[in-house]
Amino acid sequence: MNQQATPSDTDQQQALEAFLRDGGTLQIGIGSMGDALTAALLLRQRDNATYRALIDELGVRARWAETIERDGGLEPFRRGLYGCSEMFVPGLLALAEAGVLSRRVYPDEARQRAAERGEAPVEGGVWLHGGFFLGPLAFYRRLREMSLEERAGIGMTGIGFVNNLYRQEELKRLQRRDARFINSAFTVTLLGAGVADQLEDGRVLSGVGGQYNFVAQAHELEGARSILMLRSWRESGGEVSSNIVWQYAHTTIPRHLRDMVVTEYGIADLRGKNDAEVIAALLAIADSRFQQALAEQAQSAGKLPKDFVLPERYRNNTPERLQALHQAHAAALPEFPLGSDFDEVEQDLLRALGWLKRKLKLSEILELGKATLDAPEPEAYPAHLRRMDLDDPQGLREELYQRLLLAGLRASQEERG
């Protein structure tokens, strides 16, 4: 199943992909943020004028022009990228079919060096090395439909080859030039540590996978960068909190490997900076509802000067600003960047259930018997109720579920405008 992208995801990725250099190397993980990155790359390739206009409206070029000039670019991909990713996801195939993933690498140093010199023709080569693949039915169907010649461009190999530099290190260094290793985290500390697998209380949310390996590679390869994607805030049970925090009792990526962090509000380039500079950079991409409290925590710890003032241009990091921008460019920022196996009713239900998860503590509502939500009548959403088997509720519990779902359907549609 292709993933649903939030406005935060899509706005975030427009900024992020400006740091991908033509002729470089790309690794991305699974999930909605990876799909949104794919959509941004496709927009850059297929409709560069719209892409640049959106980049400018987001303020990306005005704020990070020097970093883009040094590490990335805004033009369409002509030399193309080489994919080197633990997981071969549908987004990588979409990028190959659009001509973005088109730089081929070769299994020996002689041919690889010949390709680097632009000597032609160089026979063979692959545009992707991957360890395993996963996607919706349409992804597998497309792979089956490929000709043998097309399929030969995909190099499925061992995880150890993709995730590490040892064994054939010189060849891998030639292949993986200007690499961008892009992974997600759910929390980042103000000192630059990333959290992606485990909560403070020991509950494991996800395996680490190859994330640490790719971050380490970014520091080992010349011209490479590690980029951690992060939603700057979250909402659970009606409570809003920052995903950028002063400290956290677990670390996936240690602070000494800090590099680049991207939220929906922009880019923090942390490599080579001292703690105060790192904190200031992360405050600039935090949600403005939390910036002052975070700055005060850093100041109390002696890590940020008492006279620090966040520049005015970073103080309007609000969901409302991004939502307005997203609505103005809805055609260029699709909710399902790579399409969806869900029909329209199921997509409505997905939004409604997501709204309920964010806004309500269902366990408390059930316990207290609160069934008095201001919900529309069942006749307003007959197909949705049938899909959830709630068109004819049996008993108080199912009646409550029906009312909650109806409330979520209306609220989520109002959020979309």
Tab-separated table of C-alpha atoms in Angstrom:
chain	number	residue	atom	x	y	z
A	1	MET	CA	0.000	0.000	0.000
A	2	ASN	CA	1.314	3.445	-0.908
A	3	GLN	CA	1.331	5.802	2.049
A	4	GLN	CA	-0.876	8.803	2.810
A	5	ALA	CA	1.143	12.017	3.099
A	6	THR	CA	0.178	14.836	5.431
A	7	PRO	CA	0.620	18.514	4.475
A	8	SER	CA	3.653	18.470	6.780
A	9	ASP	CA	5.165	15.599	4.791
A	10	THR	CA	4.657	17.174	1.384
A	11	ASP	CA	5.845	20.649	2.375
A	12	GLN	CA	8.845	19.114	4.126
A	13	GLN	CA	9.963	17.173	1.089
A	14	GLN	CA	9.887	20.181	-1.240
A	15	ALA	CA	12.630	21.650	0.935
A	16	LEU	CA	14.508	18.386	1.400
A	17	GLU	CA	14.944	17.340	-2.193
A	18	ALA	CA	16.669	20.627	-3.070
A	19	PHE	CA	19.689	19.040	-1.371
A	20	LEU	CA	19.915	16.173	-3.856
A	21	ARG	CA	22.694	16.797	-6.354
A	22	ASP	CA	22.362	15.689	-9.956
A	23	GLY	CA	24.694	12.775	-10.611
A	24	GLY	CA	24.579	11.668	-6.976
A	25	THR	CA	23.269	8.728	-4.953
A	26	LEU	CA	19.918	8.280	-3.195
A	27	GLN	CA	18.750	6.094	-0.317
A	28	ILE	CA	15.220	6.444	1.056
A	29	GLY	CA	13.158	4.411	3.485
A	30	ILE	CA	9.561	3.258	3.497
A	31	GLY	CA	6.633	5.409	4.634
A	32	SER	CA	4.658	8.539	3.856
A	33	MET	CA	7.628	10.899	4.122
A	34	GLY	CA	9.587	8.825	1.611
A	35	ASP	CA	6.616	8.830	-0.771
A	36	ALA	CA	6.289	12.603	-0.406
A	37	LEU	CA	9.991	12.976	-1.222
A	38	THR	CA	9.437	10.930	-4.374
A	39	ALA	CA	6.578	13.232	-5.398
A	40	ALA	CA	8.781	16.291	-4.863
A	41	LEU	CA	11.528	14.799	-7.024
A	42	LEU	CA	9.013	14.000	-9.750
A	43	LEU	CA	7.729	17.584	-9.642
A	44	ARG	CA	11.282	18.923	-9.904
A	45	GLN	CA	11.855	16.689	-12.925
A	46	ARG	CA	8.545	17.071	-14.772
A	47	ASP	CA	7.354	20.595	-13.946
A	48	ASN	CA	10.390	22.535	-12.841
A	49	ALA	CA	8.707	25.941	-13.074
A	50	THR	CA	5.943	24.932	-10.640
A	51	TYR	CA	8.506	23.289	-8.405
A	52	ARG	CA	10.657	26.432	-8.230
A	53	ALA	CA	7.624	28.619	-7.539
A	54	LEU	CA	6.654	26.362	-4.643
A	55	ILE	CA	10.214	26.327	-3.307
A	56	ASP	CA	10.235	30.120	-3.328
A	57	GLU	CA	6.861	30.378	-1.608
A	58	LEU	CA	8.128	28.051	1.112
A	59	GLY	CA	11.111	30.365	1.516
A	60	VAL	CA	13.605	27.568	0.912
A	61	ARG	CA	15.849	29.421	-1.515
A	62	ALA	CA	15.834	32.624	0.510
A	63	ARG	CA	16.849	30.874	3.731
A	64	TRP	CA	19.184	28.132	2.541
A	65	ALA	CA	20.571	29.338	-0.798
A	66	GLU	CA	24.192	28.783	0.233
A	67	THR	CA	23.581	25.192	1.357
A	68	ILE	CA	21.591	24.394	-1.791
A	69	GLU	CA	24.372	25.803	-3.952
A	70	ARG	CA	26.997	23.755	-2.108
A	71	ASP	CA	25.167	20.451	-1.631
A	72	GLY	CA	22.154	20.297	-3.949
A	73	GLY	CA	20.368	21.944	-6.837
A	74	LEU	CA	16.976	22.921	-8.227
A	75	GLU	CA	17.316	21.985	-11.884
A	76	PRO	CA	15.891	18.795	-13.453
A	77	PHE	CA	18.111	15.728	-13.310
A	78	ARG	CA	20.149	15.230	-16.474
A	79	ARG	CA	22.913	12.881	-15.343
A	80	GLY	CA	20.466	11.189	-12.981
A	81	LEU	CA	20.801	9.529	-9.598
A	82	TYR	CA	21.915	6.039	-8.597
A	83	GLY	CA	19.727	4.292	-6.023
A	84	CYS	CA	21.432	2.453	-3.169
A	85	SER	CA	18.731	1.500	-0.696
A	86	GLU	CA	18.177	-1.368	1.703
A	87	MET	CA	14.545	-1.514	0.612
A	88	PHE	CA	13.449	-1.185	-3.013
A	89	VAL	CA	10.187	0.748	-2.625
A	90	PRO	CA	7.644	1.847	-5.274
A	91	GLY	CA	8.944	5.407	-5.149
A	92	LEU	CA	12.318	4.309	-6.471
A	93	LEU	CA	10.663	2.570	-9.408
A	94	ALA	CA	8.591	5.691	-10.134
A	95	LEU	CA	11.776	7.766	-10.110
A	96	ALA	CA	13.453	5.369	-12.531
A	97	GLU	CA	10.522	5.511	-14.934
A	98	ALA	CA	10.658	9.325	-14.815
A	99	GLY	CA	14.368	9.361	-15.644
A	100	VAL	CA	15.494	10.537	-12.200
A	101	LEU	CA	17.154	7.248	-11.242
A	102	SER	CA	19.214	6.729	-14.372
A	103	ARG	CA	22.884	6.885	-13.386
A	104	ARG	CA	24.288	3.392	-13.772
A	105	VAL	CA	27.073	1.847	-11.745
A	106	TYR	CA	29.247	-1.111	-12.668
A	107	PRO	CA	30.564	-4.234	-10.904
A	108	ASP	CA	34.276	-3.527	-11.339
A	109	GLU	CA	36.516	-0.507	-10.908
A	110	ALA	CA	37.692	-0.394	-14.530
A	111	ARG	CA	34.200	0.014	-15.977
A	112	GLN	CA	33.129	2.296	-13.139
A	113	ARG	CA	36.077	4.625	-13.756
A	114	ALA	CA	35.371	4.563	-17.489
A	115	ALA	CA	31.786	5.601	-16.802
A	116	GLU	CA	33.008	8.393	-14.511
A	117	ARG	CA	35.187	9.692	-17.344
A	118	GLY	CA	32.188	9.670	-19.668
A	119	GLU	CA	33.597	7.031	-21.977
A	120	ALA	CA	30.942	5.352	-24.090
A	121	PRO	CA	29.607	2.841	-24.493
A	122	VAL	CA	29.972	1.135	-21.107
A	123	GLU	CA	28.040	-2.125	-21.208
A	124	GLY	CA	25.727	-3.321	-18.443
A	125	GLY	CA	25.398	-1.563	-15.143
A	126	VAL	CA	22.477	-1.043	-12.764
A	127	TRP	CA	20.617	2.059	-11.616
A	128	LEU	CA	19.699	0.493	-8.263
A	129	HIS	CA	21.177	-1.789	-5.647
A	130	GLY	CA	18.604	-3.038	-3.144
A	131	GLY	CA	18.333	-5.748	-0.514
A	132	PHE	CA	14.598	-6.528	-0.655
A	133	PHE	CA	11.437	-5.005	-2.076
A	134	LEU	CA	7.999	-4.216	-0.729
A	135	GLY	CA	4.967	-2.410	-2.122
A	136	PRO	CA	1.327	-2.589	-3.244
A	137	LEU	CA	-0.033	-4.967	-5.870
A	138	ALA	CA	0.535	-2.448	-8.661
A	139	PHE	CA	4.246	-2.390	-7.806
A	140	TYR	CA	4.607	-6.164	-8.184
A	141	ARG	CA	2.553	-6.098	-11.375
A	142	ARG	CA	4.845	-3.470	-12.887
A	143	LEU	CA	7.915	-5.529	-11.982
A	144	ARG	CA	6.400	-8.598	-13.657
A	145	GLU	CA	5.606	-6.600	-16.785
A	146	MET	CA	9.182	-5.366	-17.193
A	147	SER	CA	11.261	-6.744	-20.012
A	148	LEU	CA	14.426	-8.658	-19.153
A	149	GLU	CA	16.455	-5.684	-20.347
A	150	GLU	CA	14.575	-3.306	-18.031
A	151	ARG	CA	14.863	-5.688	-15.115
A	152	ALA	CA	18.609	-6.008	-15.654
A	153	GLY	CA	18.973	-2.435	-14.399
A	154	ILE	CA	17.868	-3.541	-10.919
A	155	GLY	CA	20.640	-5.092	-8.859
A	156	MET	CA	19.137	-7.051	-5.965
A	157	THR	CA	21.925	-8.053	-3.623
A	158	GLY	CA	22.779	-8.747	0.011
A	159	ILE	CA	21.951	-6.259	2.754
A	160	GLY	CA	25.620	-6.205	3.725
A	161	PHE	CA	26.587	-4.849	0.298
A	162	VAL	CA	24.135	-1.954	0.495
A	163	ASN	CA	24.449	-1.050	4.165
A	164	ASN	CA	28.224	-1.110	4.529
A	165	LEU	CA	31.376	0.074	2.805
A	166	TYR	CA	33.629	-2.820	3.746
A	167	ARG	CA	34.306	-5.392	1.024
A	168	GLN	CA	34.888	-3.708	-2.356
A	169	GLU	CA	35.261	-0.404	-0.525
A	170	GLU	CA	37.063	1.428	-3.322
A	171	LEU	CA	34.400	0.399	-5.849
A	172	LYS	CA	31.592	1.473	-3.523
A	173	ARG	CA	33.246	4.838	-2.962
A	174	LEU	CA	33.335	5.379	-6.714
A	175	GLN	CA	29.700	4.358	-7.089
A	176	ARG	CA	28.239	6.231	-4.101
A	177	ARG	CA	29.319	9.756	-4.919
A	178	ASP	CA	27.399	12.714	-3.471
A	179	ALA	CA	25.225	10.283	-1.525
A	180	ARG	CA	22.111	11.418	0.338
A	181	PHE	CA	20.957	8.913	2.944
A	182	ILE	CA	17.419	9.930	3.899
A	183	ASN	CA	15.686	8.361	6.890
A	184	SER	CA	12.979	9.311	9.365
A	185	ALA	CA	12.938	9.854	13.118
A	186	PHE	CA	10.104	10.563	15.523
A	187	THR	CA	12.144	12.698	17.928
A	188	VAL	CA	15.312	14.777	17.725
A	189	THR	CA	16.994	16.400	20.709
A	190	LEU	CA	18.210	19.988	20.645
A	191	LEU	CA	21.766	18.650	20.714
A	192	GLY	CA	21.166	16.688	17.514
A	193	ALA	CA	20.565	13.089	18.638
A	194	GLY	CA	17.906	11.187	16.686
A	195	VAL	CA	15.315	8.724	18.016
A	196	ALA	CA	13.711	6.314	15.565
A	197	ASP	CA	13.078	2.948	17.183
A	198	GLN	CA	12.255	2.993	20.898
A	199	LEU	CA	10.366	5.100	23.424
A	200	GLU	CA	11.858	6.280	26.703
A	201	ASP	CA	10.009	3.565	28.636
A	202	GLY	CA	11.550	0.785	26.553
A	203	ARG	CA	8.645	0.096	24.196
A	204	VAL	CA	9.975	-0.671	20.728
A	205	LEU	CA	8.121	1.019	17.859
A	206	SER	CA	10.341	-0.005	14.971
A	207	GLY	CA	13.486	-1.882	14.147
A	208	VAL	CA	16.565	0.226	13.517
A	209	GLY	CA	17.164	-1.524	10.211
A	210	GLY	CA	19.999	0.043	8.258
A	211	GLN	CA	19.464	3.577	9.520
A	212	TYR	CA	22.585	3.677	11.674
A	213	ASN	CA	24.674	2.146	8.864
A	214	PHE	CA	23.560	4.792	6.382
A	215	VAL	CA	24.171	7.628	8.839
A	216	ALA	CA	27.669	6.288	9.480
A	217	GLN	CA	28.299	5.999	5.723
A	218	ALA	CA	27.358	9.645	5.290
A	219	HIS	CA	30.290	10.556	7.521
A	220	GLU	CA	32.643	8.101	5.807
A	221	LEU	CA	31.960	8.968	2.158
A	222	GLU	CA	33.297	12.131	0.583
A	223	GLY	CA	30.486	14.535	-0.287
A	224	ALA	CA	27.790	12.441	1.425
A	225	ARG	CA	25.108	13.696	3.814
A	226	SER	CA	22.769	12.015	6.277
A	227	ILE	CA	19.313	13.605	6.390
A	228	LEU	CA	16.833	12.785	9.146
A	229	MET	CA	13.212	13.646	8.331
A	230	LEU	CA	11.017	14.668	11.233
A	231	ARG	CA	7.516	16.016	11.758
A	232	SER	CA	8.118	18.903	14.128
A	233	TRP	CA	5.070	18.239	16.319
A	234	ARG	CA	2.473	15.601	17.051
A	235	GLU	CA	-1.037	15.461	18.429
A	236	SER	CA	-2.320	12.566	20.514
A	237	GLY	CA	-5.455	12.417	22.612
A	238	GLY	CA	-6.067	16.090	21.889
A	239	GLU	CA	-2.673	17.087	23.320
A	240	VAL	CA	-0.061	18.763	21.122
A	241	SER	CA	3.654	18.353	21.817
A	242	SER	CA	6.959	19.022	20.091
A	243	ASN	CA	9.004	16.279	18.456
A	244	ILE	CA	12.088	18.448	18.935
A	245	VAL	CA	12.902	18.150	22.630
A	246	TRP	CA	15.655	19.190	25.003
A	247	GLN	CA	16.517	15.626	26.015
A	248	TYR	CA	15.280	12.071	25.569
A	249	ALA	CA	16.148	8.905	27.485
A	250	HIS	CA	16.942	6.836	24.389
A	251	THR	CA	19.024	7.439	21.278
A	252	THR	CA	19.121	5.729	17.891
A	253	ILE	CA	21.547	8.133	16.207
A	254	PRO	CA	24.021	9.713	18.665
A	255	ARG	CA	24.709	13.422	18.691
A	256	HIS	CA	28.260	12.970	17.423
A	257	LEU	CA	26.782	11.719	14.116
A	258	ARG	CA	24.425	14.685	13.734
A	259	ASP	CA	24.259	15.996	10.203
A	260	MET	CA	21.077	17.384	8.603
A	261	VAL	CA	17.557	17.441	10.046
A	262	VAL	CA	14.524	18.442	7.991
A	263	THR	CA	11.047	19.299	9.270
A	264	GLU	CA	8.076	20.792	7.456
A	265	TYR	CA	9.510	24.188	8.397
A	266	GLY	CA	12.924	23.822	6.833
A	267	ILE	CA	16.442	22.464	7.089
A	268	ALA	CA	18.923	22.409	9.964
A	269	ASP	CA	22.495	21.804	8.806
A	270	LEU	CA	24.228	20.577	11.966
A	271	ARG	CA	27.477	19.101	10.716
A	272	GLY	CA	30.597	20.705	12.144
A	273	LYS	CA	28.692	23.111	14.391
A	274	ASN	CA	29.057	23.604	18.121
A	275	ASP	CA	26.195	22.912	20.523
A	276	ALA	CA	24.876	26.478	20.600
A	277	GLU	CA	24.828	26.631	16.791
A	278	VAL	CA	23.085	23.248	16.603
A	279	ILE	CA	20.418	24.370	19.074
A	280	ALA	CA	19.802	27.602	17.160
A	281	ALA	CA	19.491	25.707	13.866
A	282	LEU	CA	16.969	23.251	15.313
A	283	LEU	CA	14.932	26.011	16.962
A	284	ALA	CA	14.596	27.582	13.507
A	285	ILE	CA	12.775	24.481	12.200
A	286	ALA	CA	10.721	23.781	15.342
A	287	ASP	CA	7.040	24.631	15.569
A	288	SER	CA	6.671	28.190	16.858
A	289	ARG	CA	4.367	27.067	19.675
A	290	PHE	CA	7.369	25.428	21.355
A	291	GLN	CA	10.357	27.541	20.344
A	292	GLN	CA	10.448	29.794	23.403
A	293	ALA	CA	10.168	26.980	25.955
A	294	LEU	CA	12.856	24.964	24.168
A	295	ALA	CA	15.194	27.957	24.048
A	296	GLU	CA	14.706	28.548	27.773
A	297	GLN	CA	15.588	24.923	28.550
A	298	ALA	CA	18.804	25.227	26.563
A	299	GLN	CA	19.633	28.516	28.267
A	300	SER	CA	19.006	27.027	31.713
A	301	ALA	CA	21.501	24.273	30.889
A	302	GLY	CA	24.092	26.838	29.812
A	303	LYS	CA	24.055	25.645	26.204
A	304	LEU	CA	22.527	28.756	24.637
A	305	PRO	CA	23.484	32.388	25.362
A	306	LYS	CA	21.068	34.269	27.616
A	307	ASP	CA	20.767	37.030	25.012
A	308	PHE	CA	19.840	34.609	22.194
A	309	VAL	CA	16.978	35.844	20.028
A	310	LEU	CA	15.490	33.681	17.278
A	311	PRO	CA	15.349	35.695	14.035
A	312	GLU	CA	11.893	36.929	13.114
A	313	ARG	CA	11.778	34.970	9.846
A	314	TYR	CA	11.658	31.697	11.819
A	315	ARG	CA	8.852	32.704	14.181
A	316	ASN	CA	5.969	31.950	11.856
A	317	ASN	CA	6.397	28.177	11.842
A	318	THR	CA	2.717	27.325	12.167
A	319	PRO	CA	0.461	24.580	10.775
A	320	GLU	CA	-1.989	27.244	9.604
A	321	ARG	CA	0.588	28.844	7.317
A	322	LEU	CA	1.507	25.492	5.811
A	323	GLN	CA	-2.124	24.436	5.440
A	324	ALA	CA	-2.885	27.596	3.466
A	325	LEU	CA	0.140	26.991	1.267
A	326	HIS	CA	-0.845	23.373	0.770
A	327	GLN	CA	-4.376	24.285	-0.275
A	328	ALA	CA	-3.043	26.852	-2.738
A	329	HIS	CA	-0.870	24.185	-4.387
A	330	ALA	CA	-3.068	21.122	-3.877
A	331	ALA	CA	-2.546	19.851	-7.426
A	332	ALA	CA	1.231	19.759	-6.948
A	333	LEU	CA	1.041	18.279	-3.429
A	334	PRO	CA	-1.162	15.158	-3.629
A	335	GLU	CA	-2.366	13.417	-0.497
A	336	PHE	CA	-1.320	10.039	-1.903
A	337	PRO	CA	1.825	10.948	-3.864
A	338	LEU	CA	2.164	7.546	-5.534
A	339	GLY	CA	-1.524	6.719	-5.850
A	340	SER	CA	-3.569	4.490	-3.581
A	341	ASP	CA	-5.309	1.130	-3.512
A	342	PHE	CA	-8.023	2.724	-1.338
A	343	ASP	CA	-11.246	3.897	-2.980
A	344	GLU	CA	-12.730	7.316	-2.133
A	345	VAL	CA	-14.852	6.014	0.742
A	346	GLU	CA	-11.861	4.249	2.289
A	347	GLN	CA	-9.745	7.384	1.937
A	348	ASP	CA	-12.440	9.369	3.773
A	349	LEU	CA	-12.456	6.738	6.509
A	350	LEU	CA	-8.681	6.840	6.782
A	351	ARG	CA	-8.789	10.593	7.385
A	352	ALA	CA	-11.635	10.269	9.890
A	353	LEU	CA	-9.925	7.540	11.903
A	354	GLY	CA	-6.720	9.561	11.883
A	355	TRP	CA	-8.614	12.580	13.217
A	356	LEU	CA	-10.140	10.475	15.998
A	357	LYS	CA	-6.754	9.082	16.937
A	358	ARG	CA	-5.282	12.571	17.205
A	359	LYS	CA	-8.174	14.251	18.979
A	360	LEU	CA	-9.822	11.757	21.295
A	361	LYS	CA	-8.855	9.377	24.073
A	362	LEU	CA	-11.265	6.653	23.066
A	363	SER	CA	-10.658	4.552	26.167
A	364	GLU	CA	-11.789	7.410	28.402
A	365	ILE	CA	-14.839	8.130	26.256
A	366	LEU	CA	-15.930	4.507	26.418
A	367	GLU	CA	-15.356	4.378	30.145
A	368	LEU	CA	-17.383	7.509	30.812
A	369	GLY	CA	-20.105	6.599	28.329
A	370	LYS	CA	-19.839	9.902	26.462
A	371	ALA	CA	-22.018	9.516	23.392
A	372	THR	CA	-23.107	13.110	22.995
A	373	LEU	CA	-20.729	14.275	20.270
A	374	ASP	CA	-22.114	16.751	17.783
A	375	ALA	CA	-22.179	14.286	14.905
A	376	PRO	CA	-24.094	14.462	11.604
A	377	GLU	CA	-26.958	12.101	10.908
A	378	PRO	CA	-26.117	8.590	9.617
A	379	GLU	CA	-27.869	9.386	6.324
A	380	ALA	CA	-25.007	11.758	5.473
A	381	TYR	CA	-22.473	8.913	5.133
A	382	PRO	CA	-24.277	5.655	4.288
A	383	ALA	CA	-21.441	4.104	2.239
A	384	HIS	CA	-18.868	4.889	4.906
A	385	LEU	CA	-20.955	3.306	7.654
A	386	ARG	CA	-21.554	0.188	5.542
A	387	ARG	CA	-17.818	-0.141	4.917
A	388	MET	CA	-17.208	-0.130	8.687
A	389	ASP	CA	-20.247	-2.355	9.363
A	390	LEU	CA	-21.802	0.416	11.448
A	391	ASP	CA	-24.858	1.165	9.299
A	392	ASP	CA	-27.043	-0.824	11.710
A	393	PRO	CA	-25.398	-0.503	15.144
A	394	GLN	CA	-26.211	-3.166	17.690
A	395	GLY	CA	-26.151	-1.896	21.242
A	396	LEU	CA	-24.789	1.182	22.968
A	397	ARG	CA	-21.136	0.488	22.166
A	398	GLU	CA	-21.695	0.304	18.402
A	399	GLU	CA	-23.949	3.364	18.528
A	400	LEU	CA	-21.087	5.226	20.188
A	401	TYR	CA	-18.641	3.982	17.557
A	402	GLN	CA	-21.030	5.170	14.847
A	403	ARG	CA	-21.321	8.647	16.353
A	404	LEU	CA	-17.560	8.922	16.791
A	405	LEU	CA	-16.977	7.892	13.190
A	406	LEU	CA	-19.559	10.369	11.905
A	407	ALA	CA	-17.934	13.139	13.935
A	408	GLY	CA	-14.526	12.189	12.553
A	409	LEU	CA	-15.793	12.129	8.966
A	410	ARG	CA	-17.238	15.609	9.192
A	411	ALA	CA	-14.276	17.081	11.083
A	412	SER	CA	-11.676	15.619	8.734
A	413	GLN	CA	-13.569	16.906	5.695
A	414	GLU	CA	-13.757	20.369	7.258
A	415	GLU	CA	-9.991	20.282	7.837
A	416	ARG	CA	-9.442	19.651	4.141
A	417	GLY	CA	-11.583	22.673	3.291
